[in-house]
């Protein structure tokens, strides 16, 4: 049984909820972070195996709220062994069909939550992270193949990978490994509308396996990257896109 103190951002649903459940199932204590979906986050908390888990809230666009939230987790758990930067937003803003005001708003919110929010959560958590700590970031295939309808999303996810690689080098001397998962489509609320009907069939066919990932498959990858055995994976990006996009 592991007994790590784990903070998962955006754990009120989808991939984050699956990650929280996976850590709890191994015996870890999990801080279930959420933004607006308090009732859903409470349901996730109640579903976790074991005890000693924690519900925390912060708008990841708010640096002060992040600091308070992370400090509250550290105060309760005594330390933070694992940070999973999972929370994210996916806001349509195609360049030819978006006003300049909407464009500004989409870029500010997307980078603010997906990239700067993760960077701030990392700064706050590292102060409480002992040797052997792990940081796992949830990026996306969109970092590599372009996101024509959500360009800020693609940029935020590419930025998150570059940030993780910088942190892998910066925190290695402290025995902390930093890694990234880059899923293709995953069956969650974020992707639900895009996975319905004929458009959904086209998206499933992007993979020669003919399907998209489940949140539990992403969680299993995160669990591995957070394990003691994965220390030498620090700096890596693990693709989970069913061979829909291959890169060297
Ligand atoms: N689904 C996919 O196809 C897919 C593919 C590749 C990568 N990803 C990435 O995987 C991660 C999880 O995605 P998902 O599909 O599980 O998304 P989701 O179902 O939409 O859940 C998003 C989570 O992020 C939280 N969040 C969003 N904005 C926030 C903010 N300003 N402050 C605090 N929390 C905030 C939400 O919390 P509240 O609801 O409580 O506000 C929620 O828990 C994201 O980073 C996403 O980009 C997803």
GROMACS .gro file of C-alpha atoms and ligand atoms in nm:
model
  296
    1UNK     CA    1   0.000   0.000   0.000
    2UNK     CA    2   0.125   0.344  -0.090
    3UNK     CA    3   0.066   0.628   0.154
    4UNK     CA    4   0.135   0.936  -0.049
    5UNK     CA    5  -0.025   1.279  -0.024
    6UNK     CA    6  -0.166   1.353  -0.369
    7UNK     CA    7  -0.322   1.672  -0.510
    8UNK     CA    8  -0.524   1.632  -0.830
    9UNK     CA    9  -0.651   1.953  -0.991
   10UNK     CA   10  -0.982   1.941  -1.176
   11UNK     CA   11  -1.090   1.622  -1.000
   12UNK     CA   12  -1.464   1.699  -0.993
   13UNK     CA   13  -1.522   1.490  -1.307
   14UNK     CA   14  -1.368   1.325  -1.612
   15UNK     CA   15  -1.001   1.239  -1.616
   16UNK     CA   16  -0.927   1.411  -1.285
   17UNK     CA   17  -1.195   1.210  -1.103
   18UNK     CA   18  -1.054   0.885  -1.248
   19UNK     CA   19  -0.703   0.987  -1.139
   20UNK     CA   20  -0.824   1.063  -0.786
   21UNK     CA   21  -0.995   0.723  -0.765
   22UNK     CA   22  -0.686   0.543  -0.896
   23UNK     CA   23  -0.455   0.696  -0.635
   24UNK     CA   24  -0.704   0.634  -0.356
   25UNK     CA   25  -0.734   0.270  -0.464
   26UNK     CA   26  -0.362   0.222  -0.402
   27UNK     CA   27  -0.389   0.358  -0.046
   28UNK     CA   28  -0.292   0.721  -0.106
   29UNK     CA   29  -0.463   1.024   0.050
   30UNK     CA   30  -0.605   1.247  -0.220
   31UNK     CA   31  -0.696   1.615  -0.226
   32UNK     CA   32  -0.985   1.645  -0.472
   33UNK     CA   33  -0.954   1.993  -0.621
   34UNK     CA   34  -1.241   2.156  -0.810
   35UNK     CA   35  -1.347   2.493  -0.943
   36UNK     CA   36  -1.722   2.540  -0.980
   37UNK     CA   37  -1.862   2.185  -0.956
   38UNK     CA   38  -1.881   2.145  -0.580
   39UNK     CA   39  -2.158   1.883  -0.573
   40UNK     CA   40  -1.978   1.669  -0.831
   41UNK     CA   41  -1.651   1.701  -0.639
   42UNK     CA   42  -1.824   1.593  -0.319
   43UNK     CA   43  -1.955   1.285  -0.503
   44UNK     CA   44  -1.602   1.204  -0.621
   45UNK     CA   45  -1.470   1.245  -0.267
   46UNK     CA   46  -1.738   1.010  -0.134
   47UNK     CA   47  -1.650   0.751  -0.400
   48UNK     CA   48  -1.282   0.725  -0.304
   49UNK     CA   49  -1.147   0.408  -0.142
   50UNK     CA   50  -0.984   0.450   0.198
   51UNK     CA   51  -1.001   0.758   0.417
   52UNK     CA   52  -0.821   1.082   0.500
   53UNK     CA   53  -0.911   1.243   0.168
   54UNK     CA   54  -0.977   1.614   0.128
   55UNK     CA   55  -1.201   1.842  -0.079
   56UNK     CA   56  -1.043   2.171  -0.191
   57UNK     CA   57  -1.156   2.453  -0.417
   58UNK     CA   58  -0.977   2.724  -0.614
   59UNK     CA   59  -1.024   2.908  -0.941
   60UNK     CA   60  -0.702   2.819  -1.122
   61UNK     CA   61  -0.707   3.157  -1.294
   62UNK     CA   62  -0.655   3.317  -0.949
   63UNK     CA   63  -0.296   3.293  -0.819
   64UNK     CA   64  -0.391   3.385  -0.460
   65UNK     CA   65  -0.664   3.122  -0.450
   66UNK     CA   66  -0.415   2.861  -0.575
   67UNK     CA   67  -0.163   2.950  -0.303
   68UNK     CA   68  -0.429   2.927  -0.031
   69UNK     CA   69  -0.561   2.598  -0.170
   70UNK     CA   70  -0.219   2.429  -0.196
   71UNK     CA   71  -0.115   2.551   0.149
   72UNK     CA   72  -0.440   2.407   0.291
   73UNK     CA   73  -0.360   2.068   0.136
   74UNK     CA   74  -0.007   2.073   0.277
   75UNK     CA   75  -0.135   2.177   0.621
   76UNK     CA   76  -0.378   1.883   0.625
   77UNK     CA   77  -0.147   1.618   0.477
   78UNK     CA   78   0.186   1.746   0.612
   79UNK     CA   79   0.342   1.740   0.265
   80UNK     CA   80   0.254   1.696  -0.103
   81UNK     CA   81   0.419   1.393  -0.263
   82UNK     CA   82   0.237   1.408  -0.596
   83UNK     CA   83   0.084   1.696  -0.791
   84UNK     CA   84  -0.127   1.618  -1.096
   85UNK     CA   85  -0.191   1.929  -1.306
   86UNK     CA   86  -0.505   1.802  -1.477
   87UNK     CA   87  -0.760   2.088  -1.479
   88UNK     CA   88  -0.817   2.245  -1.816
   89UNK     CA   89  -1.059   2.435  -2.038
   90UNK     CA   90  -1.133   2.385  -2.408
   91UNK     CA   91  -1.296   2.699  -2.552
   92UNK     CA   92  -1.385   2.723  -2.923
   93UNK     CA   93  -1.248   3.042  -3.089
   94UNK     CA   94  -1.185   2.980  -3.462
   95UNK     CA   95  -0.986   3.273  -3.597
   96UNK     CA   96  -1.219   3.346  -3.891
   97UNK     CA   97  -1.539   3.329  -3.686
   98UNK     CA   98  -1.449   3.505  -3.358
   99UNK     CA   99  -1.460   3.873  -3.264
  100UNK     CA  100  -1.141   4.033  -3.139
  101UNK     CA  101  -1.296   4.059  -2.791
  102UNK     CA  102  -1.388   3.689  -2.790
  103UNK     CA  103  -1.041   3.606  -2.917
  104UNK     CA  104  -0.879   3.800  -2.629
  105UNK     CA  105  -1.107   3.635  -2.375
  106UNK     CA  106  -1.044   3.280  -2.503
  107UNK     CA  107  -0.666   3.326  -2.504
  108UNK     CA  108  -0.662   3.480  -2.156
  109UNK     CA  109  -0.880   3.211  -1.997
  110UNK     CA  110  -0.718   2.918  -2.177
  111UNK     CA  111  -0.359   3.017  -2.105
  112UNK     CA  112  -0.455   3.140  -1.758
  113UNK     CA  113  -0.599   2.805  -1.649
  114UNK     CA  114  -0.421   2.544  -1.862
  115UNK     CA  115  -0.069   2.687  -1.850
  116UNK     CA  116  -0.025   2.965  -1.592
  117UNK     CA  117  -0.261   2.790  -1.348
  118UNK     CA  118  -0.051   2.473  -1.371
  119UNK     CA  119   0.272   2.672  -1.334
  120UNK     CA  120   0.136   2.846  -1.025
  121UNK     CA  121   0.010   2.520  -0.869
  122UNK     CA  122   0.356   2.376  -0.931
  123UNK     CA  123   0.533   2.669  -0.761
  124UNK     CA  124   0.302   2.639  -0.463
  125UNK     CA  125   0.330   2.259  -0.433
  126UNK     CA  126   0.707   2.232  -0.476
  127UNK     CA  127   0.759   2.415  -0.145
  128UNK     CA  128   0.589   2.119   0.026
  129UNK     CA  129   0.729   1.838  -0.190
  130UNK     CA  130   0.994   1.605  -0.047
  131UNK     CA  131   1.261   1.409  -0.235
  132UNK     CA  132   1.092   1.141  -0.442
  133UNK     CA  133   0.809   1.379  -0.531
  134UNK     CA  134   0.629   1.357  -0.862
  135UNK     CA  135   0.456   1.612  -1.085
  136UNK     CA  136   0.244   1.482  -1.372
  137UNK     CA  137   0.091   1.724  -1.623
  138UNK     CA  138  -0.204   1.643  -1.848
  139UNK     CA  139  -0.130   1.791  -2.189
  140UNK     CA  140  -0.288   1.681  -2.517
  141UNK     CA  141  -0.225   1.548  -2.866
  142UNK     CA  142  -0.338   1.896  -2.968
  143UNK     CA  143   0.006   2.023  -2.866
  144UNK     CA  144   0.151   1.844  -3.171
  145UNK     CA  145  -0.112   1.832  -3.443
  146UNK     CA  146  -0.264   2.178  -3.416
  147UNK     CA  147  -0.607   2.282  -3.289
  148UNK     CA  148  -0.765   2.486  -3.570
  149UNK     CA  149  -1.079   2.570  -3.374
  150UNK     CA  150  -0.907   2.614  -3.036
  151UNK     CA  151  -0.560   2.757  -3.110
  152UNK     CA  152  -0.507   2.883  -2.754
  153UNK     CA  153  -0.572   2.529  -2.630
  154UNK     CA  154  -0.302   2.383  -2.856
  155UNK     CA  155  -0.060   2.658  -2.752
  156UNK     CA  156  -0.138   2.605  -2.383
  157UNK     CA  157  -0.078   2.230  -2.410
  158UNK     CA  158   0.250   2.276  -2.603
  159UNK     CA  159   0.353   2.531  -2.341
  160UNK     CA  160   0.268   2.285  -2.066
  161UNK     CA  161   0.504   2.029  -2.217
  162UNK     CA  162   0.787   2.285  -2.240
  163UNK     CA  163   0.716   2.387  -1.880
  164UNK     CA  164   0.728   2.024  -1.764
  165UNK     CA  165   1.060   1.970  -1.937
  166UNK     CA  166   1.204   2.281  -1.774
  167UNK     CA  167   1.079   2.162  -1.434
  168UNK     CA  168   1.222   1.814  -1.491
  169UNK     CA  169   1.564   1.974  -1.523
  170UNK     CA  170   1.511   2.227  -1.244
  171UNK     CA  171   1.376   1.981  -0.988
  172UNK     CA  172   1.583   1.672  -1.072
  173UNK     CA  173   1.855   1.773  -0.826
  174UNK     CA  174   1.587   1.762  -0.554
  175UNK     CA  175   1.486   1.408  -0.654
  176UNK     CA  176   1.156   1.522  -0.806
  177UNK     CA  177   1.050   1.377  -1.144
  178UNK     CA  178   0.823   1.576  -1.376
  179UNK     CA  179   0.638   1.415  -1.665
  180UNK     CA  180   0.353   1.474  -1.908
  181UNK     CA  181   0.070   1.267  -2.056
  182UNK     CA  182  -0.063   1.367  -2.398
  183UNK     CA  183  -0.398   1.198  -2.467
  184UNK     CA  184  -0.598   1.210  -2.787
  185UNK     CA  185  -0.977   1.211  -2.744
  186UNK     CA  186  -1.094   1.089  -2.405
  187UNK     CA  187  -1.460   1.011  -2.328
  188UNK     CA  188  -1.543   1.291  -2.079
  189UNK     CA  189  -1.773   1.595  -2.056
  190UNK     CA  190  -1.508   1.804  -2.234
  191UNK     CA  191  -1.523   1.583  -2.544
  192UNK     CA  192  -1.882   1.455  -2.519
  193UNK     CA  193  -2.039   1.680  -2.783
  194UNK     CA  194  -1.756   1.606  -3.028
  195UNK     CA  195  -1.787   1.231  -2.983
  196UNK     CA  196  -2.159   1.215  -3.069
  197UNK     CA  197  -2.309   1.115  -3.407
  198UNK     CA  198  -2.122   1.089  -3.739
  199UNK     CA  199  -1.857   1.341  -3.628
  200UNK     CA  200  -1.788   1.114  -3.334
  201UNK     CA  201  -1.744   0.816  -3.566
  202UNK     CA  202  -1.487   1.013  -3.767
  203UNK     CA  203  -1.298   1.102  -3.449
  204UNK     CA  204  -1.299   0.741  -3.326
  205UNK     CA  205  -1.166   0.636  -3.668
  206UNK     CA  206  -0.864   0.866  -3.623
  207UNK     CA  207  -0.715   0.574  -3.430
  208UNK     CA  208  -0.656   0.240  -3.604
  209UNK     CA  209  -0.797   0.092  -3.284
  210UNK     CA  210  -1.127   0.258  -3.372
  211UNK     CA  211  -1.196   0.409  -3.033
  212UNK     CA  212  -1.102   0.688  -2.794
  213UNK     CA  213  -0.945   0.655  -2.448
  214UNK     CA  214  -1.131   0.611  -2.123
  215UNK     CA  215  -1.048   0.835  -1.825
  216UNK     CA  216  -0.932   0.521  -1.642
  217UNK     CA  217  -0.669   0.452  -1.911
  218UNK     CA  218  -0.526   0.801  -1.863
  219UNK     CA  219  -0.534   0.751  -1.486
  220UNK     CA  220  -0.334   0.427  -1.516
  221UNK     CA  221  -0.062   0.613  -1.707
  222UNK     CA  222  -0.052   0.887  -1.444
  223UNK     CA  223  -0.023   0.627  -1.169
  224UNK     CA  224   0.280   0.476  -1.342
  225UNK     CA  225   0.449   0.813  -1.399
  226UNK     CA  226   0.394   0.901  -1.031
  227UNK     CA  227   0.549   0.573  -0.914
  228UNK     CA  228   0.899   0.537  -0.767
  229UNK     CA  229   0.988   0.316  -1.066
  230UNK     CA  230   0.929   0.602  -1.311
  231UNK     CA  231   1.199   0.838  -1.183
  232UNK     CA  232   1.407   0.803  -1.501
  233UNK     CA  233   1.101   0.891  -1.711
  234UNK     CA  234   1.142   1.250  -1.588
  235UNK     CA  235   1.102   1.493  -1.876
  236UNK     CA  236   0.911   1.247  -2.092
  237UNK     CA  237   0.582   1.293  -2.278
  238UNK     CA  238   0.367   0.978  -2.285
  239UNK     CA  239   0.133   0.972  -2.586
  240UNK     CA  240  -0.205   0.808  -2.526
  241UNK     CA  241  -0.368   0.863  -2.864
  242UNK     CA  242  -0.417   0.511  -3.000
  243UNK     CA  243  -0.162   0.565  -3.281
  244UNK     CA  244  -0.378   0.844  -3.426
  245UNK     CA  245  -0.072   1.071  -3.432
  246UNK     CA  246   0.277   0.922  -3.445
  247UNK     CA  247   0.592   1.123  -3.383
  248UNK     CA  248   0.957   1.039  -3.332
  249LIG     N1  249  -1.133   1.489  -2.288
  249LIG     C1  250  -1.040   1.489  -2.381
  249LIG     O1  251  -1.066   1.450  -2.496
  249LIG     C2  252  -0.900   1.535  -2.350
  249LIG     C3  253  -0.798   1.505  -2.441
  249LIG     C4  254  -0.668   1.545  -2.415
  249LIG     C5  255  -0.639   1.615  -2.299
  249LIG     N2  256  -0.739   1.644  -2.212
  249LIG     C6  257  -0.704   1.720  -2.092
  249LIG     O2  258  -0.732   1.644  -1.975
  249LIG     C7  259  -0.765   1.730  -1.868
  249LIG     C8  260  -0.898   1.688  -1.808
  249LIG     O3  261  -0.995   1.694  -1.910
  249LIG     P1  262  -1.144   1.636  -1.895
  249LIG     O4  263  -1.181   1.585  -2.028
  249LIG     O5  264  -1.155   1.548  -1.776
  249LIG     O6  265  -1.221   1.776  -1.871
  249LIG     P2  266  -1.360   1.811  -1.802
  249LIG     O7  267  -1.447   1.691  -1.791
  249LIG     O8  268  -1.411   1.929  -1.875
  249LIG     O9  269  -1.314   1.856  -1.654
  249LIG     C9  270  -1.234   1.970  -1.640
  249LIG    C10  271  -1.191   1.985  -1.495
  249LIG    O10  272  -1.110   2.105  -1.485
  249LIG    C11  273  -1.164   2.188  -1.383
  249LIG     N3  274  -1.147   2.329  -1.418
  249LIG    C12  275  -1.169   2.390  -1.537
  249LIG     N4  276  -1.147   2.521  -1.528
  249LIG    C13  277  -1.111   2.547  -1.398
  249LIG    C14  278  -1.075   2.663  -1.325
  249LIG     N5  279  -1.074   2.786  -1.381
  249LIG     N6  280  -1.044   2.649  -1.195
  249LIG    C15  281  -1.047   2.530  -1.136
  249LIG     N7  282  -1.078   2.415  -1.199
  249LIG    C16  283  -1.111   2.424  -1.328
  249LIG    C17  284  -1.311   2.152  -1.375
  249LIG    O11  285  -1.356   2.184  -1.246
  249LIG     P3  286  -1.504   2.243  -1.213
  249LIG    O12  287  -1.602   2.176  -1.306
  249LIG    O13  288  -1.523   2.207  -1.069
  249LIG    O14  289  -1.494   2.392  -1.235
  249LIG    C18  290  -1.309   2.002  -1.401
  249LIG    O15  291  -1.284   1.932  -1.282
  249LIG    C19  292  -0.766   1.872  -1.926
  249LIG    O16  293  -0.644   1.938  -1.900
  249LIG    C20  294  -0.782   1.848  -2.075
  249LIG    O17  295  -0.730   1.953  -2.152
  249LIG    C21  296  -0.869   1.604  -2.234
   0.00000   0.00000   0.00000
